[in-house]
mmCIF file of C-alpha atoms and ligand atoms in Angstrom:
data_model
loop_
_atom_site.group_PDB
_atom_site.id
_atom_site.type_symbol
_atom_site.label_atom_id
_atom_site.label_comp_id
_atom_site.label_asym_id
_atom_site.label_seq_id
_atom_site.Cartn_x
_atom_site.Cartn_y
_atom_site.Cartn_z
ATOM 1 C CA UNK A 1120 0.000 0.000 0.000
ATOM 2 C CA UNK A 1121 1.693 3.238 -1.025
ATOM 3 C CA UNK A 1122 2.237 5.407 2.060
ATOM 4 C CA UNK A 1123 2.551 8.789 3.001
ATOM 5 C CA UNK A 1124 5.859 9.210 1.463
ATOM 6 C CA UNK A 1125 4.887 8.349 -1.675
ATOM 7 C CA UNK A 1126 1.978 10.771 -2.259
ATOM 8 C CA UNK A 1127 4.812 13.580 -0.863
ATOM 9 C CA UNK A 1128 7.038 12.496 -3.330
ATOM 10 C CA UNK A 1129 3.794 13.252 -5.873
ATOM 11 C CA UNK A 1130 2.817 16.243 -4.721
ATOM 12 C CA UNK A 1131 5.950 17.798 -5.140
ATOM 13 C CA UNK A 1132 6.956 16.665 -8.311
ATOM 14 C CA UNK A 1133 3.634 17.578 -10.249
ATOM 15 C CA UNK A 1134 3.904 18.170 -13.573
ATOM 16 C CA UNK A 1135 3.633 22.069 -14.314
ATOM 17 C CA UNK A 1136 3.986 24.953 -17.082
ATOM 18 C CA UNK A 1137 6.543 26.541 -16.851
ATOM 19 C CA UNK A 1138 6.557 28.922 -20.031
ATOM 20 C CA UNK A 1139 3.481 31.023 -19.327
ATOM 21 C CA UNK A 1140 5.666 33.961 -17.899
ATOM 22 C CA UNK A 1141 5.160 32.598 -14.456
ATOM 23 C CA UNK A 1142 7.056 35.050 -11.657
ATOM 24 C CA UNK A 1143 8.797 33.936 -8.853
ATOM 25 C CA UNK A 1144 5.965 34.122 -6.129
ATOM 26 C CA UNK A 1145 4.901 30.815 -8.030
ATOM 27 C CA UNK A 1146 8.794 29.408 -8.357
ATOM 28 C CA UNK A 1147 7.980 30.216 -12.143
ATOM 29 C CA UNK A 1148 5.451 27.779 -12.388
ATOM 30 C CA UNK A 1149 1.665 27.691 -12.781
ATOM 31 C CA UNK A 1150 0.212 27.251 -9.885
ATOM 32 C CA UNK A 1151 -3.080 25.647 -11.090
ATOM 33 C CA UNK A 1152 -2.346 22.204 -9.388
ATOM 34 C CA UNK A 1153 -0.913 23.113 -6.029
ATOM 35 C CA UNK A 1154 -3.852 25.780 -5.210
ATOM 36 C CA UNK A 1155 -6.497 23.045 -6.608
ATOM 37 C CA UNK A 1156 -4.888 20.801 -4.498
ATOM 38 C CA UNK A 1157 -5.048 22.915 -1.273
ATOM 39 C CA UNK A 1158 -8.622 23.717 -1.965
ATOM 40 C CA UNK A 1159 -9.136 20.126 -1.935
ATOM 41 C CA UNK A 1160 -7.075 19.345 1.532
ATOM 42 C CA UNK A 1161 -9.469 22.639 2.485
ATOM 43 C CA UNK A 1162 -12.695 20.790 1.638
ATOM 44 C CA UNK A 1163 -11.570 17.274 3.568
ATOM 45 C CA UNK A 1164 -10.505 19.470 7.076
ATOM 46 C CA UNK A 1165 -13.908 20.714 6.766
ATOM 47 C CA UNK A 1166 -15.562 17.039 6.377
ATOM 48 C CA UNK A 1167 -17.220 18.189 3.445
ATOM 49 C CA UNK A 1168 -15.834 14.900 1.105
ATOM 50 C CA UNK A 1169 -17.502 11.910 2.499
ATOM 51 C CA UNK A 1170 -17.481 10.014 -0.563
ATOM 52 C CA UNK A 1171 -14.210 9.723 -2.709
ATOM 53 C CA UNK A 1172 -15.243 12.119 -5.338
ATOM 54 C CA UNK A 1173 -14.266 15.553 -5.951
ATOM 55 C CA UNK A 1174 -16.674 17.127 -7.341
ATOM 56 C CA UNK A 1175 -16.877 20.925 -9.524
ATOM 57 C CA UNK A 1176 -18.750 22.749 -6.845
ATOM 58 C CA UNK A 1177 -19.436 26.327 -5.954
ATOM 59 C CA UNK A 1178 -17.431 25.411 -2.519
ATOM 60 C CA UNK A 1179 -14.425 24.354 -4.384
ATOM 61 C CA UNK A 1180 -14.362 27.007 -6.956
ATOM 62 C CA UNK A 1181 -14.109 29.722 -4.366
ATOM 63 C CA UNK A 1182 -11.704 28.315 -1.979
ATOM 64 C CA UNK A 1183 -9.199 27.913 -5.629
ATOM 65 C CA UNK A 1184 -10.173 31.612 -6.166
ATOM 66 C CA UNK A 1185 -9.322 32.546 -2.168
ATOM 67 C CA UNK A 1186 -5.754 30.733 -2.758
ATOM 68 C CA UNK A 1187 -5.611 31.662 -6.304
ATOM 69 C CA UNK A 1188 -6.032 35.965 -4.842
ATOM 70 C CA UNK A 1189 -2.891 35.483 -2.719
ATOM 71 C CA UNK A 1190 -0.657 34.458 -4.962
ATOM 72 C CA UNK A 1191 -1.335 35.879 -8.391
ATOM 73 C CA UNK A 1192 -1.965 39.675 -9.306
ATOM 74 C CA UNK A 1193 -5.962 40.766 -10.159
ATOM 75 C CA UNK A 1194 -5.084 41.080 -14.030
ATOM 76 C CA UNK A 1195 -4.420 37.064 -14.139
ATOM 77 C CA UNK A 1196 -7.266 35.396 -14.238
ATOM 78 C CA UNK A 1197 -7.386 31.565 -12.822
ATOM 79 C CA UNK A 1198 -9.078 28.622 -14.386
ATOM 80 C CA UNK A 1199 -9.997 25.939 -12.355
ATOM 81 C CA UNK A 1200 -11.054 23.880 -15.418
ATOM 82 C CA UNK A 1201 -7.531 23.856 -16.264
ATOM 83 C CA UNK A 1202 -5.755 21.431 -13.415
ATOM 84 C CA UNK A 1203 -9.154 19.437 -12.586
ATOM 85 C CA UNK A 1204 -8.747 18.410 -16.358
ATOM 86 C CA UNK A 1205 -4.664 17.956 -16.287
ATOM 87 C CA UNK A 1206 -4.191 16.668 -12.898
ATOM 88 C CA UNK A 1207 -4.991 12.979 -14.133
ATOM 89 C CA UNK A 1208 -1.361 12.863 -15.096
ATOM 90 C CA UNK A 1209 -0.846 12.492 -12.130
ATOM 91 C CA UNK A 1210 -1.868 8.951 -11.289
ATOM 92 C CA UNK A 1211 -3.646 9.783 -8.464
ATOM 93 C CA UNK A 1212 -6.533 11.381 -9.525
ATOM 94 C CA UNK A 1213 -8.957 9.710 -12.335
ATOM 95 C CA UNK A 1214 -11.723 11.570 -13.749
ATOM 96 C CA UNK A 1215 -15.255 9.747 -13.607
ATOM 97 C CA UNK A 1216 -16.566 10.026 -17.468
ATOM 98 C CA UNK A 1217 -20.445 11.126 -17.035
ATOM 99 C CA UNK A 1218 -22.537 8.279 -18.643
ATOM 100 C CA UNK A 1219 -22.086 7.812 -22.531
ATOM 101 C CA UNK A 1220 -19.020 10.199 -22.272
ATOM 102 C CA UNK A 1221 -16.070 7.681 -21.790
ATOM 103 C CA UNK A 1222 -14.988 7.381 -25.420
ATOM 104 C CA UNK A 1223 -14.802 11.441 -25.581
ATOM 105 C CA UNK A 1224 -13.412 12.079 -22.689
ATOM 106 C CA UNK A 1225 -10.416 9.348 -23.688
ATOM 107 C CA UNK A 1226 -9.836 11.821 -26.832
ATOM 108 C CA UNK A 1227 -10.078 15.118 -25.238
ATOM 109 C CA UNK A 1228 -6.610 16.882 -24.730
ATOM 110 C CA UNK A 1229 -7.927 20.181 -23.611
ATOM 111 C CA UNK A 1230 -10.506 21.419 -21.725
ATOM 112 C CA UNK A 1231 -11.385 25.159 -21.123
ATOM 113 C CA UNK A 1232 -13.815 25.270 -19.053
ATOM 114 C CA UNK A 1233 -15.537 24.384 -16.067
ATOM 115 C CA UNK A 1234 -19.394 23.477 -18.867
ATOM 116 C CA UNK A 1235 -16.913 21.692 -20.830
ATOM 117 C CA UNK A 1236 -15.829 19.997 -17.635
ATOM 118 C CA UNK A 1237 -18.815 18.986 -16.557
ATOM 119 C CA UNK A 1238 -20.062 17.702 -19.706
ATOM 120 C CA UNK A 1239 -17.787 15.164 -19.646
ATOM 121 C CA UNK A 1240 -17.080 14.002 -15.934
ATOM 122 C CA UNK A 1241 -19.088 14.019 -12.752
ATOM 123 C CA UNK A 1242 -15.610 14.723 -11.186
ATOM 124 C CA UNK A 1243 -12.370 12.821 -10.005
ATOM 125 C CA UNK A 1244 -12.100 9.981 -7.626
ATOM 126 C CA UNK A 1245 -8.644 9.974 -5.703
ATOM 127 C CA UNK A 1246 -6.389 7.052 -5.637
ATOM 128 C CA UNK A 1247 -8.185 5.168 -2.348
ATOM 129 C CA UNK A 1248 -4.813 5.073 -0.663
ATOM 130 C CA UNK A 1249 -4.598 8.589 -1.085
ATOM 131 C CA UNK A 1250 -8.144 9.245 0.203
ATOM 132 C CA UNK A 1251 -7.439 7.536 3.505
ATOM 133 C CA UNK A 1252 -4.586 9.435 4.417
ATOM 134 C CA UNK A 1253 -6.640 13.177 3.180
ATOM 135 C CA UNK A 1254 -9.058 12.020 6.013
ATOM 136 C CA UNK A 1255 -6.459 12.138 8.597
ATOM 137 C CA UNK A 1256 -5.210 16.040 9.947
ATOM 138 C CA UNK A 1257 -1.764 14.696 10.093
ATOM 139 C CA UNK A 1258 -1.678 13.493 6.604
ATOM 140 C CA UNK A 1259 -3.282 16.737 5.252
ATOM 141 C CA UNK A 1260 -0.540 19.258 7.293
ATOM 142 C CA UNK A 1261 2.467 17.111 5.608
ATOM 143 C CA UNK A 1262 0.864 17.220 2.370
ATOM 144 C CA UNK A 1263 -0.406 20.888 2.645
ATOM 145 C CA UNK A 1264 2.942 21.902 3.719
ATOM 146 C CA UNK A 1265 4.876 20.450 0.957
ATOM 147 C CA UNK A 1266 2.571 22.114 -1.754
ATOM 148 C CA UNK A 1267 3.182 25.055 -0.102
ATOM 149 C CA UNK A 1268 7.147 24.952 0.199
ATOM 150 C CA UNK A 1269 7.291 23.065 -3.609
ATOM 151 C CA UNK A 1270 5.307 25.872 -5.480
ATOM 152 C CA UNK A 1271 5.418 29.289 -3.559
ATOM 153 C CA UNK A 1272 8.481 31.924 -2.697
ATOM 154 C CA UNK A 1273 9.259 31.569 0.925
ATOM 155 C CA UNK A 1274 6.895 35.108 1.574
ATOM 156 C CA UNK A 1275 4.242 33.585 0.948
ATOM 157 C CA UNK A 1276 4.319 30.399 2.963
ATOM 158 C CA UNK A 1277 3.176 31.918 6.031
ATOM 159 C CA UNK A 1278 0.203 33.771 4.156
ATOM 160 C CA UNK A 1279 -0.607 30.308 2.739
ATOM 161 C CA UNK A 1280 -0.676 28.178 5.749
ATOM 162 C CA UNK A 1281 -2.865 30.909 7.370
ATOM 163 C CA UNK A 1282 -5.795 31.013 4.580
ATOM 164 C CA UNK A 1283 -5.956 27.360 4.765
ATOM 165 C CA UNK A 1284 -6.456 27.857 8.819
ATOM 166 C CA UNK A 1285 -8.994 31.138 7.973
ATOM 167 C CA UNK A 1286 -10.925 29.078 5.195
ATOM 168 C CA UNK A 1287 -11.423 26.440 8.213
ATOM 169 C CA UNK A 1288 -12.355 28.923 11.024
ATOM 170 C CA UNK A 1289 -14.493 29.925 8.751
ATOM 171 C CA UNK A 1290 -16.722 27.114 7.410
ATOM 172 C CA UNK A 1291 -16.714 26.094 11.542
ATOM 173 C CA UNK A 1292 -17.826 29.285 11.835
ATOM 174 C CA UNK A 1293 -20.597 29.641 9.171
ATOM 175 C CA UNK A 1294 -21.944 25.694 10.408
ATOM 176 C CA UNK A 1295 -21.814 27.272 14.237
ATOM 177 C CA UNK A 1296 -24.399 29.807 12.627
ATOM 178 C CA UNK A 1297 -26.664 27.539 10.484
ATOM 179 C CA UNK A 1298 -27.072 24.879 13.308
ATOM 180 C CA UNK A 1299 -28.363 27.662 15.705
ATOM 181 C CA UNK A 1300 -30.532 28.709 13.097
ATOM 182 C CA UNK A 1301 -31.932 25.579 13.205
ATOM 183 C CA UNK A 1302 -31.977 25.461 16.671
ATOM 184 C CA UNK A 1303 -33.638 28.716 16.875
ATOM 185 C CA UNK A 1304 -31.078 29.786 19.419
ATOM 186 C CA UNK A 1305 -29.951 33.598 20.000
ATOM 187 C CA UNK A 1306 -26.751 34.455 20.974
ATOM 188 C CA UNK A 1307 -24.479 37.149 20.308
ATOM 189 C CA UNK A 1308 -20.825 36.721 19.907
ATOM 190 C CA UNK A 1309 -19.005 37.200 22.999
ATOM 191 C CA UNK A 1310 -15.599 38.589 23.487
ATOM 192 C CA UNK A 1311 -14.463 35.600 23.931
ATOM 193 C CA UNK A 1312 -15.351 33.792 21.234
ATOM 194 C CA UNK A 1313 -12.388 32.790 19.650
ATOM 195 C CA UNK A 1314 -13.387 33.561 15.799
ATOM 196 C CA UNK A 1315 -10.836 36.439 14.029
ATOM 197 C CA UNK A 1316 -12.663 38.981 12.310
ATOM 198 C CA UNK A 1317 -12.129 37.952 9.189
ATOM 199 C CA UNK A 1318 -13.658 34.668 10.212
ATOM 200 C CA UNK A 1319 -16.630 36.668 11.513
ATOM 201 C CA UNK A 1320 -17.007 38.897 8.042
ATOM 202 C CA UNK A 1321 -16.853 35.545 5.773
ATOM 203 C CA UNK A 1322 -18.831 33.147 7.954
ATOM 204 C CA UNK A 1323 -22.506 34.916 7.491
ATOM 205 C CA UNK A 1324 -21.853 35.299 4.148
ATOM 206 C CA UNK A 1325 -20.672 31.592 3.470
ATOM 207 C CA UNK A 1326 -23.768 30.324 5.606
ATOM 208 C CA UNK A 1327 -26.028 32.220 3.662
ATOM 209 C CA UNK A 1328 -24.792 31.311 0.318
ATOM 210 C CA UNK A 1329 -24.407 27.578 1.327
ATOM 211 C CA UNK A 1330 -28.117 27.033 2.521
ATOM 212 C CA UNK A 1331 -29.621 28.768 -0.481
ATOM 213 C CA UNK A 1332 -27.213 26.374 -2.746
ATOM 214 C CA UNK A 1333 -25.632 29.463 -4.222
ATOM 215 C CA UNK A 1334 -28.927 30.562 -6.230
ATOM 216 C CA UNK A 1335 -30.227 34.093 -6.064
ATOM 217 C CA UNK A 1336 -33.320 33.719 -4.298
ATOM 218 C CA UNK A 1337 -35.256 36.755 -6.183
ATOM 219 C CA UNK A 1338 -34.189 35.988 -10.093
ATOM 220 C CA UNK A 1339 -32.744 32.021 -9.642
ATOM 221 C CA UNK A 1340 -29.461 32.632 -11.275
ATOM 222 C CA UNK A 1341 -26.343 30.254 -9.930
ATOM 223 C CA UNK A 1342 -23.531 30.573 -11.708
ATOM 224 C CA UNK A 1343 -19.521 29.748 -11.023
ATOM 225 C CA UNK A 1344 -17.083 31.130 -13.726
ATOM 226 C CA UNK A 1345 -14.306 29.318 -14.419
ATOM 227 C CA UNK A 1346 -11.966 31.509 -12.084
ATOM 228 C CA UNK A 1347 -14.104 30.132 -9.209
ATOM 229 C CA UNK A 1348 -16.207 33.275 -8.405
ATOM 230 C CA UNK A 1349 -20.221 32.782 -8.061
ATOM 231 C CA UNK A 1350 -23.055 35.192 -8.664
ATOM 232 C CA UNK A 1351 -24.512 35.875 -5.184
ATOM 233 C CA UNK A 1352 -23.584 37.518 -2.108
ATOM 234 C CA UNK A 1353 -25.254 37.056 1.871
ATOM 235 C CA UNK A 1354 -27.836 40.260 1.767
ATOM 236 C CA UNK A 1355 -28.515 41.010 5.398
ATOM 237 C CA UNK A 1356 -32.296 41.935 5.856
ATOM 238 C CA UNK A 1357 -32.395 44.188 8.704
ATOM 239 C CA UNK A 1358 -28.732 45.623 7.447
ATOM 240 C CA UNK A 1359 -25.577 45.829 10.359
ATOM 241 C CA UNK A 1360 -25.945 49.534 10.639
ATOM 242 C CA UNK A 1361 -29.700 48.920 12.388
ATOM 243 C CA UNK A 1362 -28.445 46.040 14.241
ATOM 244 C CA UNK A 1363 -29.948 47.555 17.485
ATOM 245 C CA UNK A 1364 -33.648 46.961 15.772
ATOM 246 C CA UNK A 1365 -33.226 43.280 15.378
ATOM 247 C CA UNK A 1366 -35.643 41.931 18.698
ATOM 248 C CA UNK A 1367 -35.052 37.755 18.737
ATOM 249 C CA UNK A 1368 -32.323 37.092 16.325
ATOM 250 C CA UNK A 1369 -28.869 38.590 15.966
ATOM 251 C CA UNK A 1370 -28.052 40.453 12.476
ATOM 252 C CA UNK A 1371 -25.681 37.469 12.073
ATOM 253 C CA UNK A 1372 -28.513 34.990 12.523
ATOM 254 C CA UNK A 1373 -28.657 33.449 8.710
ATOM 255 C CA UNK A 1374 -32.372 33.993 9.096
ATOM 256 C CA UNK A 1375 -31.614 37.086 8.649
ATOM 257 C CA UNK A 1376 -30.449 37.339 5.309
ATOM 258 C CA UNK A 1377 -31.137 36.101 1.991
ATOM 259 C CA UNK A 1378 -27.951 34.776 -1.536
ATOM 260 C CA UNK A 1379 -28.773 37.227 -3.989
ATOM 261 C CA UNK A 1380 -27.052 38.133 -7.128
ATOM 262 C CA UNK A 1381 -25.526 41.756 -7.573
ATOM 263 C CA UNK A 1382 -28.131 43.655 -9.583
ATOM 264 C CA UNK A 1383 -31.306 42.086 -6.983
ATOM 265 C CA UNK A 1384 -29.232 42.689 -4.003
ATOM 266 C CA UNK A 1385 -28.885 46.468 -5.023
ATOM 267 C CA UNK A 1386 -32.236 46.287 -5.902
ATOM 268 C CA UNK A 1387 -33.455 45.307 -2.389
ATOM 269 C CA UNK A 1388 -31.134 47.439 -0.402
ATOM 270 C CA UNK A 1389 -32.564 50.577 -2.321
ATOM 271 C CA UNK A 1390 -35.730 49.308 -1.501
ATOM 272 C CA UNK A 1391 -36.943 48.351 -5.118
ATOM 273 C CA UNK A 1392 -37.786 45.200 -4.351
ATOM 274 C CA UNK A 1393 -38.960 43.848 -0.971
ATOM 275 C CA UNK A 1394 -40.336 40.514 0.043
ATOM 276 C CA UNK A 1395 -43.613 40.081 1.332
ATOM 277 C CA UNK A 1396 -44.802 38.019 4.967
ATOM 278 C CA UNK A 1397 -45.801 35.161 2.434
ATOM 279 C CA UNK A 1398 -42.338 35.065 0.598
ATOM 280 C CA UNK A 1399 -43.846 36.729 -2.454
ATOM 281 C CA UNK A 1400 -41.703 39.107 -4.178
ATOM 282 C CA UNK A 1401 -42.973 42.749 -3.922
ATOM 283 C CA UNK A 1402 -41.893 44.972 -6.863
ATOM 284 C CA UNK A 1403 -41.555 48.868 -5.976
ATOM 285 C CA UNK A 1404 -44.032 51.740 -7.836
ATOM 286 C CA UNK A 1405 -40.691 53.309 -9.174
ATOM 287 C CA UNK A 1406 -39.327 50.348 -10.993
ATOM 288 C CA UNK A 1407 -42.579 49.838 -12.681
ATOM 289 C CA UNK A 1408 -42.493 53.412 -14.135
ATOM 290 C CA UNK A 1409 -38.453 53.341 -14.585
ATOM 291 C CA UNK A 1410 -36.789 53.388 -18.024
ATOM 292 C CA UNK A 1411 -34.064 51.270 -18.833
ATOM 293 C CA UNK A 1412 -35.048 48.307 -15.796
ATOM 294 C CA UNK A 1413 -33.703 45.223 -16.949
ATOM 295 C CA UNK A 1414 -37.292 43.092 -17.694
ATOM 296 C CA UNK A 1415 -36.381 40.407 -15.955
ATOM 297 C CA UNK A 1416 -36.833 42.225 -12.514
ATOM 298 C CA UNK A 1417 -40.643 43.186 -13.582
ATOM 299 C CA UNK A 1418 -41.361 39.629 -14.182
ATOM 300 C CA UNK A 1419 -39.939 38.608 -10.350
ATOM 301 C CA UNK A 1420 -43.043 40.688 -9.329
ATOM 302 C CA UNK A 1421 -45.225 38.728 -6.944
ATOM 303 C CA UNK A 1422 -43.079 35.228 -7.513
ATOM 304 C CA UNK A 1423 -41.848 33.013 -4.369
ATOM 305 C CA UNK A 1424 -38.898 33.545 -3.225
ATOM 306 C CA UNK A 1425 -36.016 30.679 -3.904
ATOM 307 C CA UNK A 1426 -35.796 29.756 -0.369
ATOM 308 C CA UNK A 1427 -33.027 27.444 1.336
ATOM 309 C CA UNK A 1428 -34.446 23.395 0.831
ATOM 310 C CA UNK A 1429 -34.935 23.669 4.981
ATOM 311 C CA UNK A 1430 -37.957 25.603 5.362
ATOM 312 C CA UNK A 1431 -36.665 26.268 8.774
ATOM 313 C CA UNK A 1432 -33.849 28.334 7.401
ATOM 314 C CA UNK A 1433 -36.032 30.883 5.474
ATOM 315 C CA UNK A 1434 -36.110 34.328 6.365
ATOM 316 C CA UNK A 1435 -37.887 35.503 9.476
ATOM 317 C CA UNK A 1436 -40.969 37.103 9.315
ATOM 318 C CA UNK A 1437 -40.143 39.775 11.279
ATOM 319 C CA UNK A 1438 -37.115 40.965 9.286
ATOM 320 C CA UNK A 1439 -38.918 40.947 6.252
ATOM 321 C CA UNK A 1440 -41.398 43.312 8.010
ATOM 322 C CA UNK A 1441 -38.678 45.564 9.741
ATOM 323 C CA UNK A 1442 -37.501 45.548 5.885
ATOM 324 C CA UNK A 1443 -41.033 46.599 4.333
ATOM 325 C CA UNK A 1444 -41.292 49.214 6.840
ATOM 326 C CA UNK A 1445 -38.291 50.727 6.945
ATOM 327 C CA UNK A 1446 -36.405 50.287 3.234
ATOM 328 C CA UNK A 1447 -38.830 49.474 0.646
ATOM 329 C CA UNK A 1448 -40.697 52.379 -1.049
ATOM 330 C CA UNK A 1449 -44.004 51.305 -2.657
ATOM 331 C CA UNK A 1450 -43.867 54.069 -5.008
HETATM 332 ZN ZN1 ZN B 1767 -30.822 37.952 -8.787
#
C-alpha cells in the first residue's frame, strides 16, 4: 500500500507549465495544481468529502479563487477547469466520465472550461490510498505543507498556511451559525469567542450562500465562472448599521439574510424590491415606471422567493417586516 511518502514524493513533483511567464511568487510555475490541491485538503478538514469524489462545486471554486487571490496579481485570471482536467497525469486522480461520455473524454486533450468539464465528468475519484490518508489532519498538514514549500516563494508560505487555517475557522464558523438557526437559538458573539474577524465577516456570508445552494433567491441565477467566483452575495435583511432593531435574532442569525445576485441585491437594499410576509416578491411603484429596468426584474413581481431546501432556514418574518417598513418604497 503506497504510504505517506509516496503521495509527498507526488505532490511535489507535479507536472507544471513553466513557459506562461510565471514570476517567482509561483517558483515560475503555474500554480493551477498546487492551489487546486489545497482547496481540496481545504474541503476534507472541513468534512465536506464523504465520498471519494471531488466534485466541480461552488465550494471548491471559491476556496481555488481565495488561494488563487494570494498568490497571483488581479489582471491574471485563474481557471480551475484547467488542473481538474490535467491533474490525471498524475496517477492519483482519475476523472469519472459522465454516462455515454467515456470514449470522448479518452480523446479530449484540452478542456477550457468548467461546462466543458462537466459535460464530460461528474468529477475525479482519488487514488483510495490517497483518500485515507486526506481524512487524517496529520496526513493533510504534511501534504499541505509540501505544496506550499514546492510551489510558492518563501513570503508567501506563512500567508498560505494561514488562509488554509482562515478558510477552516471559517466554514466552523458559518456551520456554528446555520445549526443555531436551526436550533432557533440567539446568541451574540461574545468577546471571547475565539473567531478572528475575518472569520466573523466571511462566515454569514458563506452560511447564507451555502443554505440557499448558491442561487439568487429573487431571479434564480447560480452561476460559477471558471476563475471560481459565483453570482450571489449574503444580503442582510435588517442591514448591520440597524443592528440595534433586530428583537429575537442577531443580524448574524442566517435567518436574517437572503444569496442574492448583484443587480437584486442592489435592488433590495434601495428598496426596489422587498419581500412580502408570504415570501412573495414585492416589486416597488418606481421600478414599474423606470426606463431602462432590466425586464427580468418586472417579471420577479409577486413570484416566491427561492428559499433554502430547509424551510426552517427561510427568512424571518419579522425581518422581512422591519424591511417593508423601513427600506422598501411602494412608489
Ligand atoms: Zn438575482
Amino acid at each position: 500500500m503506497p504510504s505517506l511518502s509516496y503521495y509527498l514524493h507526488k505532490f511535489s513533483h507535479l507536472r507544471t507549465d513553466r513557459t506562461g511567464g510565471w514570476t517567482a511568487a509561483t517558483r515560475g510555475q503555474a500554480p493551477h495544481k498546487p492551489i487546486l490541491l489545497l482547496s481540496v485538503l481545504d474541503l476534507f478538514a472541513q468534512g465536506r468529502i464523504t465520498a471519494n469524489l471531488i466534485e466541480i462545486t461552488p465550494e471548491l471554486g471559491e476556496l481555488f479563487a481565495s488561494y488563487w487571490s494570494k498568490v497571483m496579481p488581479l489582471e491574471r485570471r485563474g481557471n480551475l477547469a484547467l488542473p481538474f482536467f490535467h491533474l490525471r497525469s498524475s496517477g492519483f486522480w482519475h476523472l469519472l466520465p459522465q454516462p455515454g461520455q467515456e470514449a470522448a473524454l479518452q480523446t479530449t486533450h484540452q478542456v477550457d472550461t468548467l461546462n466543458q468539464l462537466g459535460r464530460l465528468t461528474l468529477g475525479a475519484r482519488l487514488d483510495d490510498d490517497l483518500f485515507q490518508l486526506l481524512e487524517t489532519t496529520e496526513s493533510r498538514n504534511a501534504l499541505r505543507t509540501t505544496l506550499v514549500q514546492t510551489y510558492f516563494a518563501p513570503e508567501l508560505h506563512s500567508n498560505l498556511l494561514a488562509l488554509g487555517e482562515i478558510n477552516l475557522q471559517t466554514f466552523v464558523y458559518s456551520q456554528h451559525l446555520i445549526e443555531q438557526a436551526r436550533k432557533q437559538v440567539m446568541e451574540t458573539p461574545g468577546e471571547d469567542d475565539a473567531y478572528q474577524p475575518a472569520v466573523r465577516d466571511q462566515g454569514f456570508r458563506k452560511a447564507v450562500v451555502r443554505i440557499y445552494d448558491h442561487r439568487c433567491a429573487f431571479c434564480g441565477v447560480r452561476m460559477l465562472t471558471t476563475d471560481g467566483h459565483t453570482a450571489v452575495d449574503a444580503a442582510h435583511i435588517i442591514p448591520w448599521s440597524r443592528s440595534h432593531e433586530t428583537v429575537n435574532f442577531t443580524v448574524d442569525d442566517p435567518h436574517n439574510g437572503m444569496a442574492l445576485c448583484g443587480l437584486c441585491h442592489w435592488t433590495f437594499d434601495q428598496g426596489l424590491l422587498g419581500v412580502s410576509a408570504r415570501y412573495l416578491v414585492l416589486l416597488s411603484g418606481e421600478l414599474r415606471i423606470t426606463q431602462n429596468v432590466p425586464g427580468h426584474l418586472q417579471t420577479l413581481d409577486g413570484r416566491s422567493i427561492i428559499g433554502p431546501a430547509e424551510k426552517a432556514l427561510w427568512p424571518h418574518v419579522e425581518a422581512l417586516v422591519w424591511h417593508h417598513q423601513n427600506v422598501f418604497r411602494p412608489g
